[in-house]
Short mmCIF file of C-alpha atoms and ligand atoms in Angstrom, two decimals:
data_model
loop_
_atom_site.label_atom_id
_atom_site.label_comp_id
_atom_site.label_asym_id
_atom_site.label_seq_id
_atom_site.Cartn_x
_atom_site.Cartn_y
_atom_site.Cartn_z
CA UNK A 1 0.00 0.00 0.00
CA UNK A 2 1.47 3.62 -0.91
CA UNK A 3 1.20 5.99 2.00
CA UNK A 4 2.67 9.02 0.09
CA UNK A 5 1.01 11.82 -0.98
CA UNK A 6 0.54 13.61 -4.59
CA UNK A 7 2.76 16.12 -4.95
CA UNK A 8 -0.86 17.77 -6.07
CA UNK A 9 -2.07 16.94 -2.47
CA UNK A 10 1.11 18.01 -0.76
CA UNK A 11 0.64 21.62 -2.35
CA UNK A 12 -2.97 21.74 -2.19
CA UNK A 13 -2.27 20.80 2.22
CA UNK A 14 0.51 23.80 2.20
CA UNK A 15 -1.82 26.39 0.40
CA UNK A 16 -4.81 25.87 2.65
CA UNK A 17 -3.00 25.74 5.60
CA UNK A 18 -1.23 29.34 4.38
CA UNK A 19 -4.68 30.58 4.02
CA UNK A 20 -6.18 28.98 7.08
CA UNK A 21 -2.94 31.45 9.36
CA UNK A 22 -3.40 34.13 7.54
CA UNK A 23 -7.39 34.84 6.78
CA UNK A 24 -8.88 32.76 9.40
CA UNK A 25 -6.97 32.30 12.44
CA UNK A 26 -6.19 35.91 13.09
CA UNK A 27 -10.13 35.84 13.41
CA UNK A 28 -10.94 33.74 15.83
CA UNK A 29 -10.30 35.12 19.18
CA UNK A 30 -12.69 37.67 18.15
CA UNK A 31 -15.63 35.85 17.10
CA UNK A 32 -15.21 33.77 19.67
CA UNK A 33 -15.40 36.86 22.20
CA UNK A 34 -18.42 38.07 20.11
CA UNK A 35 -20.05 35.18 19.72
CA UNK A 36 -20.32 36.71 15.74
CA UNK A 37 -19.18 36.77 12.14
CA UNK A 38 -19.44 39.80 10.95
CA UNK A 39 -21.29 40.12 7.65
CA UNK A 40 -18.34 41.99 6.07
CA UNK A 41 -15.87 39.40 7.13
CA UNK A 42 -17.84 36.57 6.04
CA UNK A 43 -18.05 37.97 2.72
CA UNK A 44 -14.55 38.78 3.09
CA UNK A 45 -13.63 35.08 3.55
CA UNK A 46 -15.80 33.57 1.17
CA UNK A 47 -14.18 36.20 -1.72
CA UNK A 48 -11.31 35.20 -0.73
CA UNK A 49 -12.06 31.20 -0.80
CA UNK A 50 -13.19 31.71 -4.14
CA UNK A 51 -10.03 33.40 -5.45
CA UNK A 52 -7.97 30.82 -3.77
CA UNK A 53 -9.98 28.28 -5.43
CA UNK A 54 -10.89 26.65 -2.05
CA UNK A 55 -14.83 27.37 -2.15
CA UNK A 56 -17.28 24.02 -2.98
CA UNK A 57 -13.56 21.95 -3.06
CA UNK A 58 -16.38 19.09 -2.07
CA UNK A 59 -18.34 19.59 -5.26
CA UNK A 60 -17.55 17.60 -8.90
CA UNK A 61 -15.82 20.04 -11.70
CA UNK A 62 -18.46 19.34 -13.85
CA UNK A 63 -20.76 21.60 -11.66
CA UNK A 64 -18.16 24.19 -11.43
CA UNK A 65 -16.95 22.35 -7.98
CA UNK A 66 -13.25 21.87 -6.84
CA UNK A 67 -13.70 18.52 -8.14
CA UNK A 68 -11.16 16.92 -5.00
CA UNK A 69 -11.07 12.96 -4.34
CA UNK A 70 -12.25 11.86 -1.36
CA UNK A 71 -8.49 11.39 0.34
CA UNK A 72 -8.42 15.49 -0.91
CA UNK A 73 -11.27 16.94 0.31
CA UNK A 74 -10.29 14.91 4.30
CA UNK A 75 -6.71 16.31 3.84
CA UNK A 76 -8.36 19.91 3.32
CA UNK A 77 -11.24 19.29 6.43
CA UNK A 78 -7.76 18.36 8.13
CA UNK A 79 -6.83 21.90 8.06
CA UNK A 80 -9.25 23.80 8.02
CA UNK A 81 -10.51 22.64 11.27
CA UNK A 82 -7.48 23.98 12.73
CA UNK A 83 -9.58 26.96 13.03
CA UNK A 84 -13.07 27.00 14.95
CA UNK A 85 -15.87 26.53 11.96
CA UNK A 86 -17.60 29.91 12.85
CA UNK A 87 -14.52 30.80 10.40
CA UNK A 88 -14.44 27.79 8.12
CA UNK A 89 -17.67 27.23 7.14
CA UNK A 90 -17.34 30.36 4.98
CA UNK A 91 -15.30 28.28 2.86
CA UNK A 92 -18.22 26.92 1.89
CA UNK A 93 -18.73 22.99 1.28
CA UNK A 94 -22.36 22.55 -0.25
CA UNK A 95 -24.37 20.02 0.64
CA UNK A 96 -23.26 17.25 -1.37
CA UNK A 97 -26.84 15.80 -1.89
CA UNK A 98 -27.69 19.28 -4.05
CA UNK A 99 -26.06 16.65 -6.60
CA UNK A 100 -29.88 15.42 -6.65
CA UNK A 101 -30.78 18.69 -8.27
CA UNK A 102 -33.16 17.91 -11.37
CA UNK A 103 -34.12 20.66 -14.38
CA UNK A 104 -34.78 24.36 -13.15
CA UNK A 105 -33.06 23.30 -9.79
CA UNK A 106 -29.57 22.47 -10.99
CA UNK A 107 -29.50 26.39 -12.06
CA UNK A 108 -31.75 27.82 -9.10
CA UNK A 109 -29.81 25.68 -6.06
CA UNK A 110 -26.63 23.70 -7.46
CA UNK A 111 -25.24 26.11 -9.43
CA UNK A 112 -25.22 29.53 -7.01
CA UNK A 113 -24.37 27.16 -4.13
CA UNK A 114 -21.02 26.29 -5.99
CA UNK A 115 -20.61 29.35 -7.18
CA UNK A 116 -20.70 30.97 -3.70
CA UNK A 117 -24.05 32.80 -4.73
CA UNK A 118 -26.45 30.96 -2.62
CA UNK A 119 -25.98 28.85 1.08
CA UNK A 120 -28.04 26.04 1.64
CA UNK A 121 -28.59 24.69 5.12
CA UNK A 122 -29.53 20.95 6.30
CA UNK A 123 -32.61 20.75 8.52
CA UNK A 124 -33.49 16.98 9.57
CA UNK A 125 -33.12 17.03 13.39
CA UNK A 126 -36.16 18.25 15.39
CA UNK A 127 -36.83 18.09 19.08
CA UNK A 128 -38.08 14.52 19.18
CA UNK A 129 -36.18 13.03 16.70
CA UNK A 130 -32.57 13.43 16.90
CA UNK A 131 -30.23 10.05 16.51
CA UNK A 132 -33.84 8.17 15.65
CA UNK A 133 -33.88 10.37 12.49
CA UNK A 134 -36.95 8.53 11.14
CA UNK A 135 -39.02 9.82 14.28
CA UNK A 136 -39.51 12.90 12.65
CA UNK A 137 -42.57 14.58 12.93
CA UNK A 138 -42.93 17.15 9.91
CA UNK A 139 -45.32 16.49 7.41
CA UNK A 140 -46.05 17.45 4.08
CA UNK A 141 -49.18 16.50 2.48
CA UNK A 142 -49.68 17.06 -1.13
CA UNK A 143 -52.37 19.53 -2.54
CA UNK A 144 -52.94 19.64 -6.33
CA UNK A 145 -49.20 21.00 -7.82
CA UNK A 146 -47.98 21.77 -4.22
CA UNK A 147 -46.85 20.00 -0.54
CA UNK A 148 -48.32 21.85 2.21
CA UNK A 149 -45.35 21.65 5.01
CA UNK A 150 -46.08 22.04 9.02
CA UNK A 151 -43.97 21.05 11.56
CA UNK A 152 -40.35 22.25 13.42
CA UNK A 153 -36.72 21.87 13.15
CA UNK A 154 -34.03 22.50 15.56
CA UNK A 155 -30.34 22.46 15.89
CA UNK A 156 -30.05 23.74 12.13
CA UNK A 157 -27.01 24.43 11.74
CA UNK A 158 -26.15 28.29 9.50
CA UNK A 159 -29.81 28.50 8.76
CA UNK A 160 -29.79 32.52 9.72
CA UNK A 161 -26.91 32.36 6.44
CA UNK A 162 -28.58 30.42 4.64
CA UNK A 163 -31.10 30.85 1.18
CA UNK A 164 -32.51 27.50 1.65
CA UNK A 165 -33.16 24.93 3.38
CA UNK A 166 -32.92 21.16 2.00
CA UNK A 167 -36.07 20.03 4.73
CA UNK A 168 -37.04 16.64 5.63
CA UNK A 169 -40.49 15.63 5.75
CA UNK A 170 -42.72 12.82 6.14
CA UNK A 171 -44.92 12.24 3.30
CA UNK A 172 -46.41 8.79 3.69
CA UNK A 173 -45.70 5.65 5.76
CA UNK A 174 -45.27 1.83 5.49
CA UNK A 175 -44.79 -1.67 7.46
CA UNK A 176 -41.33 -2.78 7.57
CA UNK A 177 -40.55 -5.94 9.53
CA UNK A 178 -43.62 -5.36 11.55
CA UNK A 179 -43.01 -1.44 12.26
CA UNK A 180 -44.35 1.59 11.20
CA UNK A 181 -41.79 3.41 9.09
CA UNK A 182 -41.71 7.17 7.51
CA UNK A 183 -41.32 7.24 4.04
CA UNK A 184 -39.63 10.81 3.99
CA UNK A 185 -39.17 13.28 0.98
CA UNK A 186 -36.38 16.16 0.64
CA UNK A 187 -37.97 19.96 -0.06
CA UNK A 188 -35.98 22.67 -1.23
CA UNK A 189 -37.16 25.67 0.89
CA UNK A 190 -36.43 29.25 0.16
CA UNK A 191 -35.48 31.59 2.81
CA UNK A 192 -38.80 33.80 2.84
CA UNK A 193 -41.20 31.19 1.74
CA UNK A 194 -44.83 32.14 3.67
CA UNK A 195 -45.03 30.07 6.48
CA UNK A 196 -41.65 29.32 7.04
CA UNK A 197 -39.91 30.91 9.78
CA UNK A 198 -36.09 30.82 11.01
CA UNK A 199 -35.32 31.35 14.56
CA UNK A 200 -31.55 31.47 16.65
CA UNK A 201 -31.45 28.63 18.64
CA UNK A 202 -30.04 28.69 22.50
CA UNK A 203 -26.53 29.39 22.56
CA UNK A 204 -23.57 26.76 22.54
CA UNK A 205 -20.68 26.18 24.54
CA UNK A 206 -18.94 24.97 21.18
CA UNK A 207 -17.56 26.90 17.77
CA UNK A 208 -18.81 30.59 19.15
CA UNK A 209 -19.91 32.39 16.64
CA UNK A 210 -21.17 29.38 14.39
CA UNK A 211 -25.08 29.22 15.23
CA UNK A 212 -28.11 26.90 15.13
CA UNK A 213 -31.34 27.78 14.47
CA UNK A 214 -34.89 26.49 14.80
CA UNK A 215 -37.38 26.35 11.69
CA UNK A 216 -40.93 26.53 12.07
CA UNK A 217 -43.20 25.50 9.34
CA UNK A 218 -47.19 26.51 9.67
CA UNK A 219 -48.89 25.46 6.18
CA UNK A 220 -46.00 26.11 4.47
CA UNK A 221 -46.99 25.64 0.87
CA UNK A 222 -44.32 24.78 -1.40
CA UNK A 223 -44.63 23.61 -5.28
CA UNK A 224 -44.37 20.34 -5.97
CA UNK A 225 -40.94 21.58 -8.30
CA UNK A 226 -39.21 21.54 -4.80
CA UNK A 227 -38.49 18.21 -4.18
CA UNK A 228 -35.26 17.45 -4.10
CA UNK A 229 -34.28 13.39 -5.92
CA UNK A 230 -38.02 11.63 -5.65
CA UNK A 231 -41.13 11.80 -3.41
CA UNK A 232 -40.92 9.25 -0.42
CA UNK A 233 -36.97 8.87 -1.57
CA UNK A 234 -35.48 11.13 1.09
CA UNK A 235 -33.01 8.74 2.91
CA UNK A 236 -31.74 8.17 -0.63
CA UNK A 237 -31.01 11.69 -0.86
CA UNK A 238 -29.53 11.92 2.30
CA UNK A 239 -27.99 8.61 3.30
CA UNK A 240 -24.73 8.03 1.17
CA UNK A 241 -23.77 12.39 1.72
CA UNK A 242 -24.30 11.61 5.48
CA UNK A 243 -21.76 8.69 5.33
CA UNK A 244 -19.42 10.69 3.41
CA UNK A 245 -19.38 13.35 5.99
CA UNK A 246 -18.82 11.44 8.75
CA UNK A 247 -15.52 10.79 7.47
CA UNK A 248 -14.94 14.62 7.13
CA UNK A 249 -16.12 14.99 10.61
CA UNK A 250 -12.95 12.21 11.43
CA UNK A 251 -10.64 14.41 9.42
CA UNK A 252 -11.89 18.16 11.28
CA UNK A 253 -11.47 15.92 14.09
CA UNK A 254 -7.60 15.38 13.09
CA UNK A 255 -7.08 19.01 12.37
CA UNK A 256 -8.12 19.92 15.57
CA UNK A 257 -6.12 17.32 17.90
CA UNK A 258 -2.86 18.02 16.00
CA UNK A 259 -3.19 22.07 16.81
CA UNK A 260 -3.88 20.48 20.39
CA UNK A 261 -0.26 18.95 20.30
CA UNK A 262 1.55 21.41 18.55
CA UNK A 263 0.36 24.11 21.35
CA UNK A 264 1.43 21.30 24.05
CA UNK A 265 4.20 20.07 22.78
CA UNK A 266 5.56 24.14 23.02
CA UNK A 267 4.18 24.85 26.06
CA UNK A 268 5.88 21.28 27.71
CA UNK A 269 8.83 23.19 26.12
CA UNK A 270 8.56 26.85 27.51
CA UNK A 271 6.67 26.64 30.63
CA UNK A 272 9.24 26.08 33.22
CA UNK A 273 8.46 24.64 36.65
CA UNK A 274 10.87 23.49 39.96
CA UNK A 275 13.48 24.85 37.65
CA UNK A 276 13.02 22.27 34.46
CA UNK A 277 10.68 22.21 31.60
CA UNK A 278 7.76 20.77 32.66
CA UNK A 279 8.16 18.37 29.38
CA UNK A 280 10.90 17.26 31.12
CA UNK A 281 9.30 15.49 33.75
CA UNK A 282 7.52 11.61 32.39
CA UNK A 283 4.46 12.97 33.98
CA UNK A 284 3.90 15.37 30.97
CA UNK A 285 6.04 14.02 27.97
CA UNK A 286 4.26 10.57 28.56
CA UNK A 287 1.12 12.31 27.74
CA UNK A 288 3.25 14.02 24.83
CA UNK A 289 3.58 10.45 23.62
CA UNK A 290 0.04 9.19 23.93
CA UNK A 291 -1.46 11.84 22.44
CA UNK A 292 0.94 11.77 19.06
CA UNK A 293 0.44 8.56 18.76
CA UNK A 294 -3.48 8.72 19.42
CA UNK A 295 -3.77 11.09 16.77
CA UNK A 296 -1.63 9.00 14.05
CA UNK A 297 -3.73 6.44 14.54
CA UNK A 298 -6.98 8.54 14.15
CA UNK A 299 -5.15 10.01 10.65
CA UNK A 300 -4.08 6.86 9.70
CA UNK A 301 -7.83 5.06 10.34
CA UNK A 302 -9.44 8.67 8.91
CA UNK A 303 -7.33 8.92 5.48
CA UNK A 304 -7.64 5.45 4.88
CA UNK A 305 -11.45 5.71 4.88
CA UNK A 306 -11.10 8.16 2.89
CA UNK A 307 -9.09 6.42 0.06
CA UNK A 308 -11.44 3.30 0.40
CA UNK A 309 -14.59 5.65 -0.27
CA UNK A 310 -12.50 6.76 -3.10
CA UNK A 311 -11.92 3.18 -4.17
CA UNK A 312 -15.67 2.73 -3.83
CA UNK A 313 -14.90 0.25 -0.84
CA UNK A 314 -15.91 1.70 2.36
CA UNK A 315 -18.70 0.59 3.99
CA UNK A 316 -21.27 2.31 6.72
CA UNK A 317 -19.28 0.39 9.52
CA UNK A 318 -16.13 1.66 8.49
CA UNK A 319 -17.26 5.06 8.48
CA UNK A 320 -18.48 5.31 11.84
CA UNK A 321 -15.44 4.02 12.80
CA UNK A 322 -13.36 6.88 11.55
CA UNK A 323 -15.60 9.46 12.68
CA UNK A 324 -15.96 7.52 16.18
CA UNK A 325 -12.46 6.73 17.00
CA UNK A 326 -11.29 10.20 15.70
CA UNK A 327 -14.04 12.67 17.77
CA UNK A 328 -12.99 10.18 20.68
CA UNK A 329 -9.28 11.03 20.25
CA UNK A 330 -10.14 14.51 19.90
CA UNK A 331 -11.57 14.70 22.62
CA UNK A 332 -8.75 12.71 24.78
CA UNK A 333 -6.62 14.88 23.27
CA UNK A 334 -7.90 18.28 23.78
CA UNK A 335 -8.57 17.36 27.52
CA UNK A 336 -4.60 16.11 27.89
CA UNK A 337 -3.97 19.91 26.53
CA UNK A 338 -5.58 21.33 28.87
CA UNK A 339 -4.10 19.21 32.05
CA UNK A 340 -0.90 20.41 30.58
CA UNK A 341 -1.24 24.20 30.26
CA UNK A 342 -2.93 23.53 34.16
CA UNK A 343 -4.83 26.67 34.55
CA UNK A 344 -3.89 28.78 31.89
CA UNK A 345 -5.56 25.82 29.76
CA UNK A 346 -8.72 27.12 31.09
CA UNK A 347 -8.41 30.81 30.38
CA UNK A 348 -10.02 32.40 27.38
CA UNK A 349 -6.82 34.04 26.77
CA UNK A 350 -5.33 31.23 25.04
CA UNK A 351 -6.36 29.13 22.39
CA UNK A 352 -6.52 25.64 24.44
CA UNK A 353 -10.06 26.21 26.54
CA UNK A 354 -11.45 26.94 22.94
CA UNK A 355 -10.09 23.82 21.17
CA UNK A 356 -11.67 22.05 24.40
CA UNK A 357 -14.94 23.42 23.97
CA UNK A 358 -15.24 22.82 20.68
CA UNK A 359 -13.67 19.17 20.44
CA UNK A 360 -17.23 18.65 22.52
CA UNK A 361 -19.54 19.22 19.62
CA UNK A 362 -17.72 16.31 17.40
CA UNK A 363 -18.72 13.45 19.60
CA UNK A 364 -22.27 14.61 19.32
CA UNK A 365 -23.26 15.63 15.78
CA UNK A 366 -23.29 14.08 13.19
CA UNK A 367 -24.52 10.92 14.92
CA UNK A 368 -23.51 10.33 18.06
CA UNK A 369 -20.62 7.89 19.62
CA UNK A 370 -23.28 5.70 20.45
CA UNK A 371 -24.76 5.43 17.32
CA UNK A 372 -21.34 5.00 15.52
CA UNK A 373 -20.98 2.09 17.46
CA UNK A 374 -24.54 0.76 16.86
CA UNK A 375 -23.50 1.22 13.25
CA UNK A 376 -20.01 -0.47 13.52
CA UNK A 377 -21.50 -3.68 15.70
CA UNK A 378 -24.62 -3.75 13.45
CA UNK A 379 -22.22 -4.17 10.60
CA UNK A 380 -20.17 -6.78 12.47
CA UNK A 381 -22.92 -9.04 13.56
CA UNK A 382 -25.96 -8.94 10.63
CA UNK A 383 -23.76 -11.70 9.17
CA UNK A 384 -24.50 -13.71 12.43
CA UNK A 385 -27.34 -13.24 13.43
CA UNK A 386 -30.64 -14.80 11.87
C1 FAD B 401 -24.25 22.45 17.34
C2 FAD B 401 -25.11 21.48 16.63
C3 FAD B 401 -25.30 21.61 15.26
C4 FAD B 401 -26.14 20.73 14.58
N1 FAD B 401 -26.38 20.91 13.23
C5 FAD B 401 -27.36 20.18 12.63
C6 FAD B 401 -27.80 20.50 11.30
O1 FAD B 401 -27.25 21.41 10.64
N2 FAD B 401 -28.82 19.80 10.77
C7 FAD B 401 -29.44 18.80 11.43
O2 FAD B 401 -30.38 18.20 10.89
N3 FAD B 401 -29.06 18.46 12.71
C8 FAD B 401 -28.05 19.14 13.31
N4 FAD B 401 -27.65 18.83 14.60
C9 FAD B 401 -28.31 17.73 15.29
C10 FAD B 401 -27.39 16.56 15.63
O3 FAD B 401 -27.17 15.78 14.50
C11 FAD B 401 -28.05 15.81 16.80
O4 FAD B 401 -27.85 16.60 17.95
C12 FAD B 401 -27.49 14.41 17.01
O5 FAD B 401 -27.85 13.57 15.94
C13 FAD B 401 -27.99 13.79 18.32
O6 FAD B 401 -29.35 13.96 18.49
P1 FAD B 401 -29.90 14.56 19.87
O7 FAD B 401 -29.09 15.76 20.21
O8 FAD B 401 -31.37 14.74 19.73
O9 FAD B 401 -29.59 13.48 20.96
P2 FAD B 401 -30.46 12.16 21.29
O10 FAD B 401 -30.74 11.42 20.04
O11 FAD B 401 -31.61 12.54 22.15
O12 FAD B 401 -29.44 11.32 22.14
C14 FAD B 401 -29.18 11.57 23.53
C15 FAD B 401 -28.21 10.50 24.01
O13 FAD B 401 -28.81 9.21 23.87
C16 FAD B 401 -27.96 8.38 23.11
N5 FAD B 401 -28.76 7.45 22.30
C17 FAD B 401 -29.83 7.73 21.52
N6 FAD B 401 -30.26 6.62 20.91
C18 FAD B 401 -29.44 5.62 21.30
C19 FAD B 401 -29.35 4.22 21.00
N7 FAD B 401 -30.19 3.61 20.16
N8 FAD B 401 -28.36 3.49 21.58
C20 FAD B 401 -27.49 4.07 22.45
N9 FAD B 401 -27.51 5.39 22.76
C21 FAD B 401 -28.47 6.15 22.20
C22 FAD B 401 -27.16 9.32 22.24
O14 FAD B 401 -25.98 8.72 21.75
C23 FAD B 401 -26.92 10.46 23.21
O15 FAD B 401 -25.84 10.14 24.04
C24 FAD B 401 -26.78 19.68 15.29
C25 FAD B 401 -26.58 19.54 16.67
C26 FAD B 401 -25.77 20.42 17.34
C27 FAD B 401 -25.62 20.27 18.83
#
């Protein structure tokens, strides 16, 4: 097996990490204080994503997208995430299931989204139905040429942003193995659309500055031009982008642990204590070691899922695993930081408490741990079991 990069993907990893020190990072303290973008500096950012030739990197070339390989795109999450994503998001990664877009759409949705035009958001979760997605509770019924939506969302991530909304609703029902399932269809919803409002959600301890948002839907008619793939086809929309950004998730996850253990590894350097660097002592370079070697492991496990998606090889199971085992490490890894800064890791003057707090968010979202590893063991056992 080759291990080596491109010398494509080697250049493509030194430009974005240029860009990431000098457009984004300079940034962050301050939204994080503010708990804001500012419009001009999101525009800011996404012009300059666009010049850089960064913006929809996720998206095919024959749509106008960056047109990156799977191993790519997780090598450019990787740094990007070194900043918090109330910065990064402005380098915009559509939602890959606008590929779906049929006739009028494709130049109404796709097309301004990868140009850097239009912003979509992703509006599934709602208050009863978060890792049981199919629990949802919207409905749309169907009236003549239109779908009448009501219902909520919450947790919707950029929706004050965003033009759209790509919303999932139930539109019929069947028996599977004995249970009442949702048949669910995928709406494209302008921002505006009667009956649709957008609220800010409560505030989060994670990525300040990066909001959710609720969505409230009260007869909500939209045509029937809106649907996004085919009626009662939404989980085919949505499940094979969802997999693919879990592994994305593994590889922000990366990006985020290694700025953990550069700022450690300096600090064990620097910070001096009973007259030796404290990196000196086995009680802080063993955790040195650990955590380098956690997080070559999650890189390791997180590229290679990449390159089998790329290969057309990776399965659900294998998925979950990278984005399990890497949010996990993340997470080990962000907490060692902190024990090693000792209290200065926990002052909002440094960067450390805010790698902490975010780190959080990646064990939740995007499916949880615990549904990774119903995933993963699901995988492992169907064989089995009769
Ligand atoms: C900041 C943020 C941004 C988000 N952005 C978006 C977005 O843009 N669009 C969107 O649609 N959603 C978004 N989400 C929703 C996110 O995907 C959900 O929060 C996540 O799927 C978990 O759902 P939940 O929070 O309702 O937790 P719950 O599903 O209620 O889970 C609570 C706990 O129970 C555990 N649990 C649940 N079921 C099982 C089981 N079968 N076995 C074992 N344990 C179980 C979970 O693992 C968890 O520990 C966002 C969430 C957050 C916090």
């Amino acid at each position: 097996m080759n291990f080596q990069l491109t010398q494509e993907q080697e250049m493509l990893v030194d430009a974005v990490r240029s860009f990431v020190s000098r457009e984004l990072l300079p940034h962050e303290e301050e939204v994080d204080r503010a708990d804001a973008v500012s419009p001009e500096l999101a525009a800011q950012i996404r012009g300059k994503a666009i010049a850089a030739g960064f913006y929809a990197f996720n998206m095919p070339e024959e749509v106008g997208g960056g047109g990156l390989d799977y191993l790519s795109q997780a090598l450019v999450e990787r740094e990007l995430s070194k900043v918090s994503w109330a910065l990064h998001v402005f380098v915009a990664r559509p939602s890959k299931i606008l590929m779906a877009c049929k006739g009028q759409q494709i130049d109404d949705y796709l097309i301004p989204c990868v140009q850097g035009e239009k912003t979509d958001c992703f509006a599934l979760t709602e208050p009863g139905a978060g890792s049981d997605a199919n629990a949802i509770k919207t409905r749309a019924v169907r009236e003549g040429d239109d779908f009448v939506i009501n219902g909520s969302k919450h947790f919707i991530s950029h929706a004050g942003h965003a033009d759209f909304a790509i919303v999932f609703a139930v539109t019929d029902t069947y028996e599977h193995n004995g249970r009442k399932r949702n048949a669910v269809t995928a709406f494209l919803v302008d921002r505006g659309t009667p009956g649709m409002t957008v609220r800010r959600g409560p505030k989060c301890v994670s990525n300040r500055g990066y909001h959710t948002y609720e969505l409230f839907f009260d007869d909500c008619r939209v045509p029937a031009s809106k649907v996004l793939g085919e009626v009662d086809k939404g989980w085919e929309v949505a499940n094979a982008w969802l997999t693919a950004g879990r592994v994305m998730v593994a590889a922000n996850c990366v990006g985020q642990a290694q700025r953990a253990m550069d700022l450690s590894l300096q600090w064990a350097a620097d910070r001096k204590q009973f007259g030796q660097a404290i990196g000196s002592y086995q009680g802080v370079s063993f955790k040195l070691a650990d955590m380098a070697t956690q997080i070559r492991a999650a890189e390791l496990l997180t590229l290679h899922t990449a390159w089998k998606m790329d290969q057309g090889s990776m399965t659900d199971g294998e998925a979950g695993m990278a984005k399990l085992f890497a949010s996990e490490v993340l997470g080990k890894v962000a907490d060692e930081a902190v024990q090693i800064f000792g209290g200065m890791g926990l002052m909002d003057e440094g960067p450390v408490e805010r790698i902490w707090r975010n780190a959080r968010i990646e064990r939740i979202w995007e499916g949880t741990s615990e549904i990774q590893r119903h995933i993963i063991s699901r995988e492992l056992l169907r064989p089995l079991l009769r």
